[in-house]
Amino acid sequence: MSTLRKIDTRIPRTPLLWLAAALVFTVPPMFGTLSPWVPALFLVTLALKFWMEPKGYRLRLALWKLILTTAALAAIFFSYGSLKGIEPGVSLIVVLMSLKMLEAHTAREFHVMVMVAWVLCLCGFFLAQDLSIALCLLIAFALLLVALLQFHRGPSRNTWWPPLRTAGILILQALPVIALLFLFFPRVSTGFRLLMTPSSSAAAGFSDRMSPGGIASLASSTEVAFRAEFPDGKIPRADVLYWRGVVMSAGAGMEWRARQAPAALSPSALRPPAGETTRQRITIEPHGEHWMFALDWPVQPPPGALLAPGNYLWSYQSIRKPRRYEVRSFAQHPDKNLRQRERDALLEVPPSISPRARELAQSWVAANADPRVIVISALQFFRAQGFRYSLSPGEYRKNDLDEFLFERRVGFCEHYAASFATLMRLAGVPARVVVGYLGGEYNEFGRFLLVRQSDTHAWCEVWLPEAGWTRVDPTSVVAPDRVNLGFDSFLERRGPSAETNTGAFARGWARQPIFTNLRLAWQTLNYTWDTRVLSFDAETQEAFVANVDLTKVPPLQLSVSVLLGAGALYALFVGGRHFRTRSREDRVKGLYEKFCRKAARRGAVREAWEGPAHFANRAMTLLPNESERIGRLIDAYLKLRYSAQVPAGVFEDLTREVGAFPRGKQ
């Protein structure tokens, strides 16, 4: 123990600065996942460390350490309700690291902090795996390497560039090994995803019940719902981008719900109809439920899912991690038959519906009993009676159908879809409500469509003779721009008058082409990271290996190729080392000649026959004020020119001393 105490030294300030910079980059994954006080405590203790270190303060007493650790455990327990789980576990590591920073003062403890910081980098991937988080953690990893290099260079090596350059070289040398391991190391089916916490979007999105205000609450959410590619290049128009999610056939009035555990459609209903298809490759974000999305009308479900009654996709497993699948959709519904039992269920209305709403529906039937005409009459009612589309229509109760239809007449898409479906049933037309998404933002760089939670939409479907199920969106007659322009463009068109000058100015700048292109490029990078790196699972790896199948290459050709490749890499390595050595030798010679020129200006001229040591001794006699500098300079030069093992930092010493040597006369 006494030997260890003699070896330990105080932590130099420069390595501590590098360590602090690295720890700052480990903080972003904590926000939004851990309790807010955990990253706040971490940053406070990090700042406190730099106040305490120059004064020699540190956490010394074992009693205080015990008290603070107990308080931290209690705070974690009360924050999460348990000490089990990834969030409590990571919070505990963060808190213990905070206490360690307050305690640390020796070289050994500096190494412990670096090791724990690398563990925090790994924990960051457990909390979030966005590209921005990955870049932050990569920077943190590199800075930790720099901190170690700076620490072992010694307290006299205060320049920042050499350890940074060395860390960069080490990381670049490791990249080929990392790439090979990523491509060929056997992996489980989950791919490269280490995410162990529910996604922040898992709590967002709609549910299997729709009531007033449920969808409107998502209007301001920027969370990504899913991304869709169109491999065949057939990109539908914006007004037909109805992404089918959940079909709700039970309920009436202002509240509807879907079946709890839907059964799969019969094989006869899975026969694809005639006509062209739209192929979609969708990457869905986790939402904790079973919904999957596709354009109208999907027929064949992807693996791991079924096609439920209502022709919507239902995953066997709840979607708690990003999932990628492919599906085809048809422009028309494949089934033109409606059995009587299904028809009766789709006409059910509760007795609580008021006589006034019943009379309204019956007035359309009395005028013309044709279901198509009834639908047109209902849409004309919404168009002509002053209905308004609003994100904040106020509070409606579940049974406030009359208040919506005859008094306030203001609502969001769910109000119009629910009330329209109820009126259709009252008029004898089978109807149901569909909840999904409408539109999306097309990314020209990545050639995919980005659909956010704010694009959530509800519409109605009615059964018409000979046509089958037909989509009717009553929102389109109240706010047609919502369907034709998309939700964001609709808000921008309606919102300028309500914006402040600052908000309008910021929006104007944000819509500049350069910022739009940067945003789309960043979205593309995120999508590529998600689909090409995080989703590189066992199945994708097998497909990749099959494409580069080495078993088809003759053994002799394969052996020769491997040997030639290894030889080329070795030649590049040796050539690079030789070039660096020659380059350094040339620079060392140049620095020595520069010193000789400076010394000559001050009266110490080197003779042609003089060696470095002899000239240095004579120069120190002629220039006694610079004798110490000349001694250090020539010592560094001789080590660089003639030593087999050159200590680190000697070249920087020579550069510094030559640069500081005076130019003018004495």
XYZ file of C-alpha atoms in Angstrom:
666
model
C 0.000 0.000 0.000
C 2.862 2.394 0.812
C 4.373 1.677 -2.609
C 1.096 2.601 -4.329
C 0.910 5.866 -2.390
C 4.399 6.784 -3.612
C 3.469 6.046 -7.226
C 0.208 8.049 -7.131
C 0.480 11.673 -8.180
C -2.022 14.473 -8.264
C -4.138 14.728 -11.388
C -2.661 17.301 -13.812
C -5.100 19.953 -14.965
C -4.807 19.337 -18.722
C -5.791 15.625 -18.633
C -8.583 16.588 -16.247
C -9.867 19.086 -18.811
C -9.895 16.412 -21.505
C -11.737 14.066 -19.141
C -14.294 16.767 -18.326
C -14.910 17.419 -22.026
C -15.468 13.693 -22.575
C -17.902 13.470 -19.655
C -19.935 16.374 -21.040
C -20.502 14.382 -24.250
C -21.842 11.420 -22.245
C -24.649 13.582 -20.831
C -27.064 13.944 -23.855
C -28.413 10.353 -23.713
C -29.359 10.906 -20.057
C -31.787 13.732 -20.766
C -35.241 12.517 -21.674
C -34.580 9.031 -20.280
C -33.267 9.367 -16.727
C -34.776 11.496 -13.981
C -33.772 15.143 -14.594
C -31.892 15.415 -11.306
C -29.407 12.686 -12.325
C -27.726 14.499 -15.260
C -28.107 17.817 -13.389
C -26.191 16.384 -10.413
C -23.561 15.019 -12.790
C -22.938 18.426 -14.393
C -22.909 20.240 -11.045
C -20.296 17.898 -9.567
C -18.225 18.181 -12.727
C -18.150 21.974 -12.368
C -17.560 21.674 -8.630
C -14.500 19.492 -9.273
C -12.730 22.347 -11.070
C -13.478 24.694 -8.202
C -12.230 22.209 -5.609
C -9.088 20.929 -7.370
C -6.943 24.127 -7.271
C -7.817 24.635 -3.605
C -6.959 21.071 -2.665
C -10.526 20.301 -1.531
C -11.988 16.825 -1.904
C -14.484 14.483 -0.339
C -12.413 12.891 2.432
C -14.504 11.572 5.311
C -15.849 8.037 4.971
C -18.948 9.073 6.933
C -19.869 11.700 4.330
C -19.293 9.191 1.545
C -21.634 6.732 3.241
C -24.296 9.388 3.825
C -24.191 10.653 0.230
C -24.269 7.127 -1.213
C -27.275 6.221 0.944
C -29.041 9.437 -0.066
C -28.338 8.683 -3.741
C -29.786 5.161 -3.454
C -32.884 6.547 -1.740
C -33.323 9.239 -4.405
C -33.011 6.650 -7.194
C -35.529 4.377 -5.476
C -38.087 7.157 -5.041
C -37.531 8.391 -8.619
C -38.098 5.009 -10.300
C -39.917 3.020 -7.634
C -37.228 0.339 -7.757
C -33.493 -0.210 -7.948
C -33.955 -2.796 -10.715
C -34.006 -1.933 -14.391
C -31.776 -0.169 -16.870
C -32.732 3.398 -15.840
C -32.062 2.877 -12.100
C -28.870 0.986 -12.949
C -27.497 3.703 -15.219
C -28.586 6.377 -12.731
C -26.617 4.570 -10.019
C -23.481 4.515 -12.200
C -23.884 8.225 -12.968
C -24.341 9.143 -9.300
C -21.377 7.030 -8.178
C -19.276 8.639 -10.900
C -20.340 12.048 -9.564
C -19.222 11.115 -6.050
C -15.986 9.659 -7.420
C -15.186 12.969 -9.090
C -15.531 14.759 -5.759
C -13.248 12.188 -4.106
C -10.592 11.643 -6.788
C -7.185 13.260 -6.410
C -4.608 10.640 -7.414
C -3.366 9.092 -10.649
C -4.990 5.766 -9.842
C -8.364 7.418 -9.299
C -7.978 9.278 -12.607
C -7.693 5.915 -14.368
C -10.765 4.662 -12.506
C -12.745 7.682 -13.689
C -11.695 7.058 -17.302
C -12.771 3.408 -17.057
C -16.154 4.355 -15.584
C -16.580 7.012 -18.267
C -16.145 4.328 -20.938
C -18.856 2.340 -19.163
C -21.056 5.461 -19.364
C -20.480 5.524 -23.137
C -21.835 1.978 -23.349
C -24.759 2.881 -21.080
C -25.544 5.759 -23.423
C -26.276 3.211 -26.175
C -28.604 1.417 -23.783
C -30.572 4.658 -23.362
C -30.686 6.026 -26.924
C -29.301 5.062 -30.320
C -30.012 8.075 -32.509
C -27.242 9.151 -34.857
C -26.717 12.359 -32.885
C -26.288 10.339 -29.679
C -23.898 7.953 -31.426
C -21.766 10.885 -32.588
C -21.719 12.342 -29.068
C -20.586 9.043 -27.592
C -17.946 8.577 -30.295
C -16.533 12.002 -29.437
C -16.631 11.097 -25.736
C -14.761 7.846 -26.431
C -12.090 9.686 -28.444
C -11.673 12.393 -25.801
C -11.213 9.759 -23.090
C -8.416 8.273 -25.162
C -6.895 11.742 -25.510
C -7.134 12.239 -21.731
C -5.181 9.038 -21.103
C -2.550 9.939 -23.676
C -2.170 13.434 -22.232
C -1.884 12.024 -18.727
C 0.919 9.613 -19.677
C 2.829 12.262 -21.603
C 3.648 13.854 -18.269
C 2.966 17.231 -16.706
C 5.512 19.052 -18.901
C 3.687 18.123 -22.101
C 0.984 20.755 -22.236
C 0.459 20.992 -25.994
C -2.996 19.808 -27.081
C -2.302 18.664 -30.630
C 0.019 15.602 -30.206
C -2.338 13.520 -27.993
C -5.279 14.482 -30.183
C -3.405 13.402 -33.307
C -2.277 10.140 -31.697
C -5.839 9.330 -30.621
C -7.082 9.991 -34.152
C -4.423 7.689 -35.613
C -5.330 4.907 -33.166
C -9.026 5.201 -34.006
C -8.329 5.196 -37.758
C -6.169 2.099 -37.362
C -9.008 0.368 -35.502
C -11.651 1.195 -38.136
C -10.835 -1.713 -40.514
C -11.068 -4.192 -37.642
C -14.349 -2.632 -36.506
C -15.768 -2.849 -40.052
C -14.798 -6.506 -40.416
C -16.278 -7.411 -37.030
C -19.464 -5.500 -37.865
C -19.913 -7.269 -41.190
C -18.882 -10.821 -40.314
C -19.076 -11.384 -36.555
C -22.049 -13.712 -35.805
C -24.964 -11.874 -34.265
C -28.405 -12.534 -32.852
C -31.543 -11.666 -34.793
C -32.009 -8.302 -33.084
C -29.155 -6.732 -35.018
C -26.928 -4.024 -33.638
C -29.596 -2.506 -31.421
C -28.661 -2.356 -27.748
C -31.655 -0.227 -26.760
C -33.018 -1.487 -23.441
C -35.447 1.311 -22.605
C -38.814 2.059 -24.163
C -38.536 4.604 -26.926
C -39.811 8.086 -26.217
C -42.315 7.513 -28.985
C -43.603 4.350 -27.346
C -46.065 6.366 -25.322
C -47.108 8.475 -28.290
C -49.588 7.632 -31.017
C -53.182 6.565 -30.936
C -54.697 3.603 -29.140
C -57.488 1.156 -29.914
C -60.005 3.669 -28.543
C -60.919 7.036 -30.011
C -62.586 9.711 -27.948
C -62.760 13.506 -28.311
C -59.327 15.081 -27.989
C -57.358 11.849 -28.264
C -55.891 12.561 -31.696
C -55.807 16.347 -31.380
C -53.346 15.961 -28.497
C -50.786 14.594 -30.986
C -50.968 17.583 -33.334
C -47.880 19.225 -31.833
C -45.801 16.026 -31.568
C -42.727 15.898 -33.818
C -41.967 12.269 -32.944
C -41.368 10.058 -35.977
C -44.060 7.412 -36.483
C -42.475 5.595 -39.424
C -40.550 6.077 -42.656
C -41.661 4.617 -45.967
C -39.727 3.902 -49.157
C -41.287 3.113 -52.525
C -38.875 0.638 -54.159
C -40.727 0.692 -57.500
C -40.573 4.469 -57.703
C -44.376 4.868 -57.595
C -44.910 7.714 -55.164
C -48.642 8.345 -54.600
C -50.142 11.817 -54.596
C -50.392 13.611 -51.254
C -54.207 13.398 -51.205
C -54.179 9.574 -51.354
C -51.492 8.983 -48.738
C -53.888 7.436 -46.233
C -51.831 5.141 -44.004
C -54.166 2.534 -42.570
C -53.633 1.818 -38.876
C -56.612 0.620 -36.822
C -60.180 -0.035 -37.921
C -62.798 0.737 -35.264
C -66.152 -0.866 -35.842
C -67.634 -0.783 -32.323
C -69.209 2.309 -30.806
C -71.171 5.325 -31.882
C -71.492 8.974 -31.084
C -68.096 10.499 -30.259
C -66.344 7.356 -28.974
C -65.242 4.336 -31.006
C -63.033 1.331 -30.303
C -61.392 -1.580 -32.102
C -61.474 -5.266 -31.311
C -59.084 -6.254 -28.533
C -57.575 -9.347 -30.185
C -58.557 -9.500 -33.857
C -58.624 -12.789 -35.734
C -56.994 -13.210 -39.113
C -59.072 -12.813 -42.246
C -60.115 -15.970 -44.043
C -57.889 -17.173 -46.905
C -60.585 -16.226 -49.427
C -60.333 -12.596 -48.321
C -56.586 -12.617 -48.883
C -56.851 -13.136 -52.647
C -55.240 -10.123 -54.326
C -57.582 -8.172 -56.586
C -56.797 -7.102 -60.121
C -54.969 -3.860 -60.723
C -51.661 -2.202 -59.981
C -50.043 -2.315 -56.567
C -47.982 0.145 -54.568
C -45.017 -1.502 -52.899
C -43.846 0.049 -49.641
C -40.830 -0.682 -47.471
C -41.659 0.686 -44.035
C -39.474 1.208 -40.968
C -41.783 1.717 -38.014
C -40.703 3.274 -34.736
C -41.579 1.481 -31.461
C -44.937 2.420 -29.963
C -45.627 -0.445 -27.562
C -48.767 -1.659 -29.362
C -49.538 -4.033 -32.236
C -50.420 -1.561 -35.004
C -48.581 -1.668 -38.301
C -49.205 0.712 -41.151
C -49.725 0.490 -44.902
C -51.475 2.410 -47.644
C -55.002 1.385 -48.540
C -55.566 -1.527 -49.181
C -52.993 -4.082 -47.943
C -53.796 -7.692 -48.818
C -50.833 -9.921 -47.918
C -49.456 -9.356 -44.403
C -45.680 -9.313 -43.846
C -44.043 -12.060 -41.732
C -44.950 -11.861 -38.051
C -48.271 -10.133 -38.662
C -51.834 -10.886 -39.690
C -54.424 -9.068 -41.746
C -57.272 -8.357 -39.361
C -60.936 -7.795 -40.284
C -61.039 -4.322 -41.768
C -57.858 -5.044 -43.739
C -55.397 -3.563 -41.299
C -52.076 -5.039 -40.195
C -51.725 -6.437 -36.688
C -48.369 -7.599 -35.331
C -48.299 -10.776 -33.263
C -45.769 -9.142 -30.940
C -46.065 -5.645 -29.543
C -43.687 -3.306 -31.352
C -41.124 -2.241 -28.747
C -38.191 -1.749 -31.091
C -37.907 -0.368 -34.657
C -39.183 -2.840 -37.210
C -38.746 -2.981 -40.978
C -41.176 -4.745 -43.295
C -42.468 -4.698 -46.849
C -46.096 -4.680 -47.945
C -48.143 -4.194 -51.124
C -51.335 -2.182 -51.326
C -54.111 -2.083 -53.889
C -56.170 0.927 -54.931
C -59.483 -0.892 -54.388
C -60.857 -3.136 -51.668
C -60.589 -6.786 -52.755
C -63.793 -8.066 -51.113
C -67.096 -6.896 -52.604
C -69.325 -9.019 -50.349
C -70.706 -8.109 -46.938
C -72.318 -10.900 -44.973
C -75.572 -10.145 -43.175
C -74.096 -10.712 -39.724
C -71.321 -8.220 -40.438
C -73.829 -5.776 -41.873
C -75.988 -5.914 -38.769
C -72.952 -5.308 -36.525
C -71.932 -2.317 -38.643
C -75.372 -0.743 -38.281
C -75.595 -0.949 -34.490
C -76.139 2.316 -32.650
C -76.704 2.746 -28.924
C -80.115 3.910 -27.680
C -78.454 6.981 -26.141
C -78.293 8.692 -29.546
C -80.675 11.634 -29.407
C -83.876 11.915 -31.500
C -82.493 15.081 -33.090
C -79.520 13.222 -34.598
C -81.806 10.392 -35.725
C -84.149 12.864 -37.422
C -81.246 14.450 -39.279
C -80.141 11.095 -40.677
C -83.673 10.071 -41.558
C -84.236 13.314 -43.451
C -81.507 12.286 -45.873
C -83.058 8.824 -46.278
C -86.481 10.330 -46.900
C -85.073 12.591 -49.615
C -83.282 9.745 -51.411
C -82.585 6.263 -50.030
C -79.606 5.631 -52.347
C -76.534 5.186 -50.060
C -74.394 7.282 -52.420
C -76.829 10.156 -52.259
C -77.018 9.847 -48.470
C -73.230 10.190 -48.266
C -73.325 13.271 -50.504
C -76.118 14.806 -48.390
C -74.134 14.254 -45.189
C -71.013 15.837 -46.679
C -73.118 18.787 -47.878
C -74.400 19.176 -44.321
C -70.862 19.525 -42.972
C -69.928 21.874 -45.824
C -72.893 24.216 -45.577
C -73.612 24.429 -41.838
C -70.549 26.442 -40.782
C -68.413 23.636 -39.356
C -64.815 24.610 -38.541
C -61.599 22.591 -38.246
C -59.613 23.377 -35.102
C -56.709 21.889 -33.152
C -58.255 23.143 -29.913
C -62.021 22.703 -30.250
C -62.584 22.652 -26.508
C -63.714 19.779 -24.364
C -66.393 17.382 -25.537
C -67.785 14.541 -23.507
C -68.319 11.088 -24.962
C -72.023 11.661 -25.610
C -71.880 15.255 -26.829
C -72.842 14.397 -30.408
C -75.678 16.935 -30.439
C -73.472 19.701 -29.073
C -70.974 19.086 -31.871
C -73.528 18.732 -34.692
C -76.003 21.465 -33.787
C -74.327 23.979 -31.468
C -70.541 24.436 -31.432
C -69.717 22.826 -34.803
C -65.968 22.974 -34.302
C -63.689 19.971 -34.043
C -60.639 18.001 -35.131
C -60.550 15.056 -37.546
C -61.719 12.536 -34.931
C -64.877 14.596 -34.245
C -65.818 14.581 -37.919
C -64.994 10.911 -38.526
C -66.858 9.712 -35.421
C -69.965 11.838 -35.990
C -70.103 11.030 -39.725
C -69.886 7.269 -39.102
C -72.664 7.516 -36.514
C -74.915 9.456 -38.893
C -74.282 6.895 -41.633
C -75.372 4.063 -39.376
C -78.470 6.003 -38.377
C -79.236 6.362 -42.108
C -78.831 2.603 -42.696
C -75.407 2.733 -44.344
C -72.791 0.382 -42.793
C -69.893 2.474 -41.552
C -66.738 2.290 -39.463
C -63.895 4.574 -38.396
C -60.262 4.186 -39.478
C -57.391 5.770 -37.559
C -53.964 6.072 -39.107
C -51.863 8.780 -40.696
C -52.378 11.139 -43.585
C -49.578 12.449 -45.780
C -45.985 12.840 -44.707
C -42.874 14.735 -45.765
C -41.007 13.398 -48.786
C -37.218 13.514 -48.522
C -35.604 14.024 -51.923
C -32.130 13.130 -50.634
C -32.995 9.767 -49.123
C -36.063 9.119 -51.328
C -38.312 8.199 -48.435
C -41.439 9.584 -46.823
C -41.218 10.702 -43.200
C -44.488 10.396 -41.260
C -44.708 12.013 -37.829
C -47.160 11.624 -34.965
C -48.601 15.021 -35.901
C -49.825 13.410 -39.150
C -52.247 11.205 -37.198
C -55.667 11.294 -38.856
C -59.096 9.681 -38.623
C -61.533 9.085 -41.454
C -64.649 7.055 -42.223
C -65.429 4.092 -44.468
C -68.912 3.254 -45.743
C -70.216 0.196 -47.550
C -71.717 1.047 -50.931
C -73.459 -1.435 -53.216
C -71.250 -2.783 -56.014
C -68.320 -0.623 -54.830
C -67.759 -2.243 -51.422
C -65.872 -0.338 -48.766
C -65.291 3.265 -49.801
C -63.235 5.867 -47.983
C -65.055 9.064 -47.040
C -63.100 11.792 -45.255
C -65.493 14.419 -43.884
C -62.516 16.553 -42.848
C -61.828 17.149 -46.560
C -65.033 19.192 -46.976
C -64.377 21.285 -43.837
C -60.615 21.804 -44.291
C -59.617 20.624 -47.799
C -56.108 22.031 -47.422
C -55.476 19.553 -44.587
C -55.790 16.723 -47.128
C -54.222 18.378 -50.169
C -51.294 20.172 -48.546
C -50.424 18.050 -45.532
C -50.660 18.999 -41.885
C -47.541 21.200 -41.629
C -48.341 23.173 -44.782
C -51.925 23.541 -43.618
C -50.763 25.038 -40.303
C -48.300 27.360 -42.049
C -51.017 28.644 -44.359
C -53.405 29.287 -41.473
C -50.907 30.504 -38.896
C -49.036 33.638 -40.074
C -51.536 36.114 -38.684
C -51.195 34.645 -35.210
C -47.405 34.562 -35.199
C -45.242 37.082 -33.445
C -42.650 38.984 -35.458
C -39.872 36.899 -33.940
C -41.697 33.649 -34.722
C -42.411 34.745 -38.286
C -38.771 35.757 -38.786
C -37.543 32.396 -37.427
C -39.982 30.491 -39.628
C -38.855 32.495 -42.640
C -35.221 31.626 -42.001
C -36.090 27.976 -41.361
C -37.791 27.783 -44.765
C -34.677 28.997 -46.592
C -33.457 26.378 -49.118
C -30.100 25.893 -47.401
C -31.713 25.065 -44.040
C -34.327 22.867 -45.696
C -31.591 20.939 -47.505
C -29.571 20.574 -44.310
C -32.615 19.258 -42.446
C -33.408 16.750 -45.216
C -29.765 15.660 -45.373
C -29.731 15.077 -41.609
C -32.964 13.080 -41.865
C -31.335 10.972 -44.575
C -28.271 10.309 -42.427
C -30.501 9.288 -39.517
C -32.500 6.968 -41.762
C -29.339 5.424 -43.219
C -27.930 4.913 -39.722
C -31.160 3.248 -38.623
C -31.639 0.971 -41.637
C -28.041 0.163 -42.573
C -26.309 -0.002 -39.191
C -28.789 -0.560 -36.366
C -30.943 -2.906 -38.458
C -28.011 -5.039 -39.629
C -29.362 -8.211 -38.042
C -28.619 -11.882 -38.627
C -30.891 -12.071 -41.670
C -29.279 -9.034 -43.309
C -25.836 -10.403 -42.485
C -26.663 -13.720 -44.148
C -27.832 -11.900 -47.262
C -24.641 -9.832 -47.308
C -22.423 -12.889 -46.908
C -24.375 -14.639 -49.675
C -23.692 -11.713 -52.027
C -19.954 -11.974 -51.350
C -19.914 -15.759 -51.243
C -16.235 -16.739 -51.061
C -17.021 -20.437 -51.489
C -17.460 -19.859 -55.230
C -13.886 -18.548 -55.580
C -11.269 -21.241 -56.447
C -8.977 -21.975 -53.444
C -5.776 -21.065 -55.316
C -7.210 -17.756 -56.505
C -8.518 -16.986 -53.019
C -5.137 -17.769 -51.418
C -3.252 -15.629 -53.941
C -5.708 -12.746 -53.467
C -5.356 -12.894 -49.688
C -1.549 -12.983 -49.894
C -1.445 -10.102 -52.383
C -3.826 -8.076 -50.253
C -1.806 -8.725 -47.097
C 1.402 -7.875 -48.932
C -0.073 -4.633 -50.241
C -1.217 -3.632 -46.776
C 2.218 -4.461 -45.329
C 3.936 -2.468 -48.071
C 1.684 0.495 -47.390
C 2.438 0.225 -43.679
C 6.212 0.014 -44.148
C 6.174 2.764 -46.764
C 4.129 5.004 -44.505
C 6.525 4.483 -41.601
C 9.517 5.122 -43.825
C 7.929 8.260 -45.220
C 7.127 9.528 -41.728
C 10.669 8.735 -40.543
C 12.281 10.441 -43.538
C 9.900 13.351 -43.183
C 10.790 13.756 -39.518
C 14.507 13.464 -40.250
C 14.209 16.174 -42.880
C 12.306 18.381 -40.449
C 14.905 17.756 -37.703
C 17.683 18.714 -40.096
C 15.771 21.808 -41.137
C 15.275 22.879 -37.521
C 19.020 22.447 -36.791
C 19.948 24.508 -39.843
C 17.463 27.175 -38.759
C 19.199 27.301 -35.342
C 22.587 27.646 -37.036
C 21.336 30.592 -39.099
C 19.950 32.310 -35.990
C 23.218 31.707 -34.099
C 25.242 33.105 -37.028
C 23.269 36.362 -36.863
C 24.273 36.617 -33.208
C 27.983 36.041 -33.944
C 28.318 32.267 -33.553
C 29.010 30.997 -37.071
C 29.238 27.218 -37.548
C 32.313 26.047 -39.399
C 31.920 23.473 -42.143
C 33.969 20.877 -40.262
C 32.142 21.312 -36.894
C 29.840 18.653 -35.539
C 26.693 19.493 -33.535
C 28.251 18.920 -30.060
C 31.438 20.875 -30.815
C 29.508 23.778 -32.333
C 27.086 23.844 -29.387
C 29.940 24.088 -26.872
C 31.504 26.980 -28.814
C 28.109 28.712 -29.240
C 27.440 28.488 -25.485
C 30.817 30.223 -24.881
C 30.079 32.957 -27.424
C 26.445 33.389 -26.288
C 26.480 32.892 -22.517
C 22.956 34.336 -22.085
C 21.550 31.562 -24.287
C 23.733 28.726 -23.024
C 20.918 26.863 -21.248
C 18.629 27.050 -24.265
C 21.441 25.911 -26.574
C 22.120 22.976 -24.265
C 18.482 21.862 -24.284
C 18.241 22.395 -28.022
C 21.328 20.398 -28.954
C 20.399 17.638 -26.504
C 17.045 17.205 -28.237
C 18.688 17.280 -31.670
C 21.236 14.593 -30.778
C 18.495 12.323 -29.388
C 16.440 12.683 -32.554
C 19.396 12.064 -34.858
C 21.286 9.317 -33.080
C 19.101 7.604 -30.430
C 17.494 4.251 -31.251
C 14.509 4.969 -28.959
C 13.401 8.591 -28.954
C 11.279 9.609 -25.936
C 7.889 11.111 -26.676
C 7.782 14.866 -27.053
C 11.444 15.395 -27.968
C 10.628 16.699 -31.448
C 8.165 19.186 -29.937
C 10.918 20.289 -27.501
C 13.321 20.936 -30.386
C 10.664 22.865 -32.315
C 9.848 25.002 -29.284
C 13.484 25.778 -28.430
C 14.449 26.662 -32.005
C 11.406 28.907 -32.308
C 12.248 30.686 -29.038
C 15.915 31.240 -29.927
C 16.430 35.003 -30.547
C 16.955 36.118 -34.148
C 18.709 39.492 -33.792
C 22.214 40.506 -32.721
C 23.319 40.588 -29.102
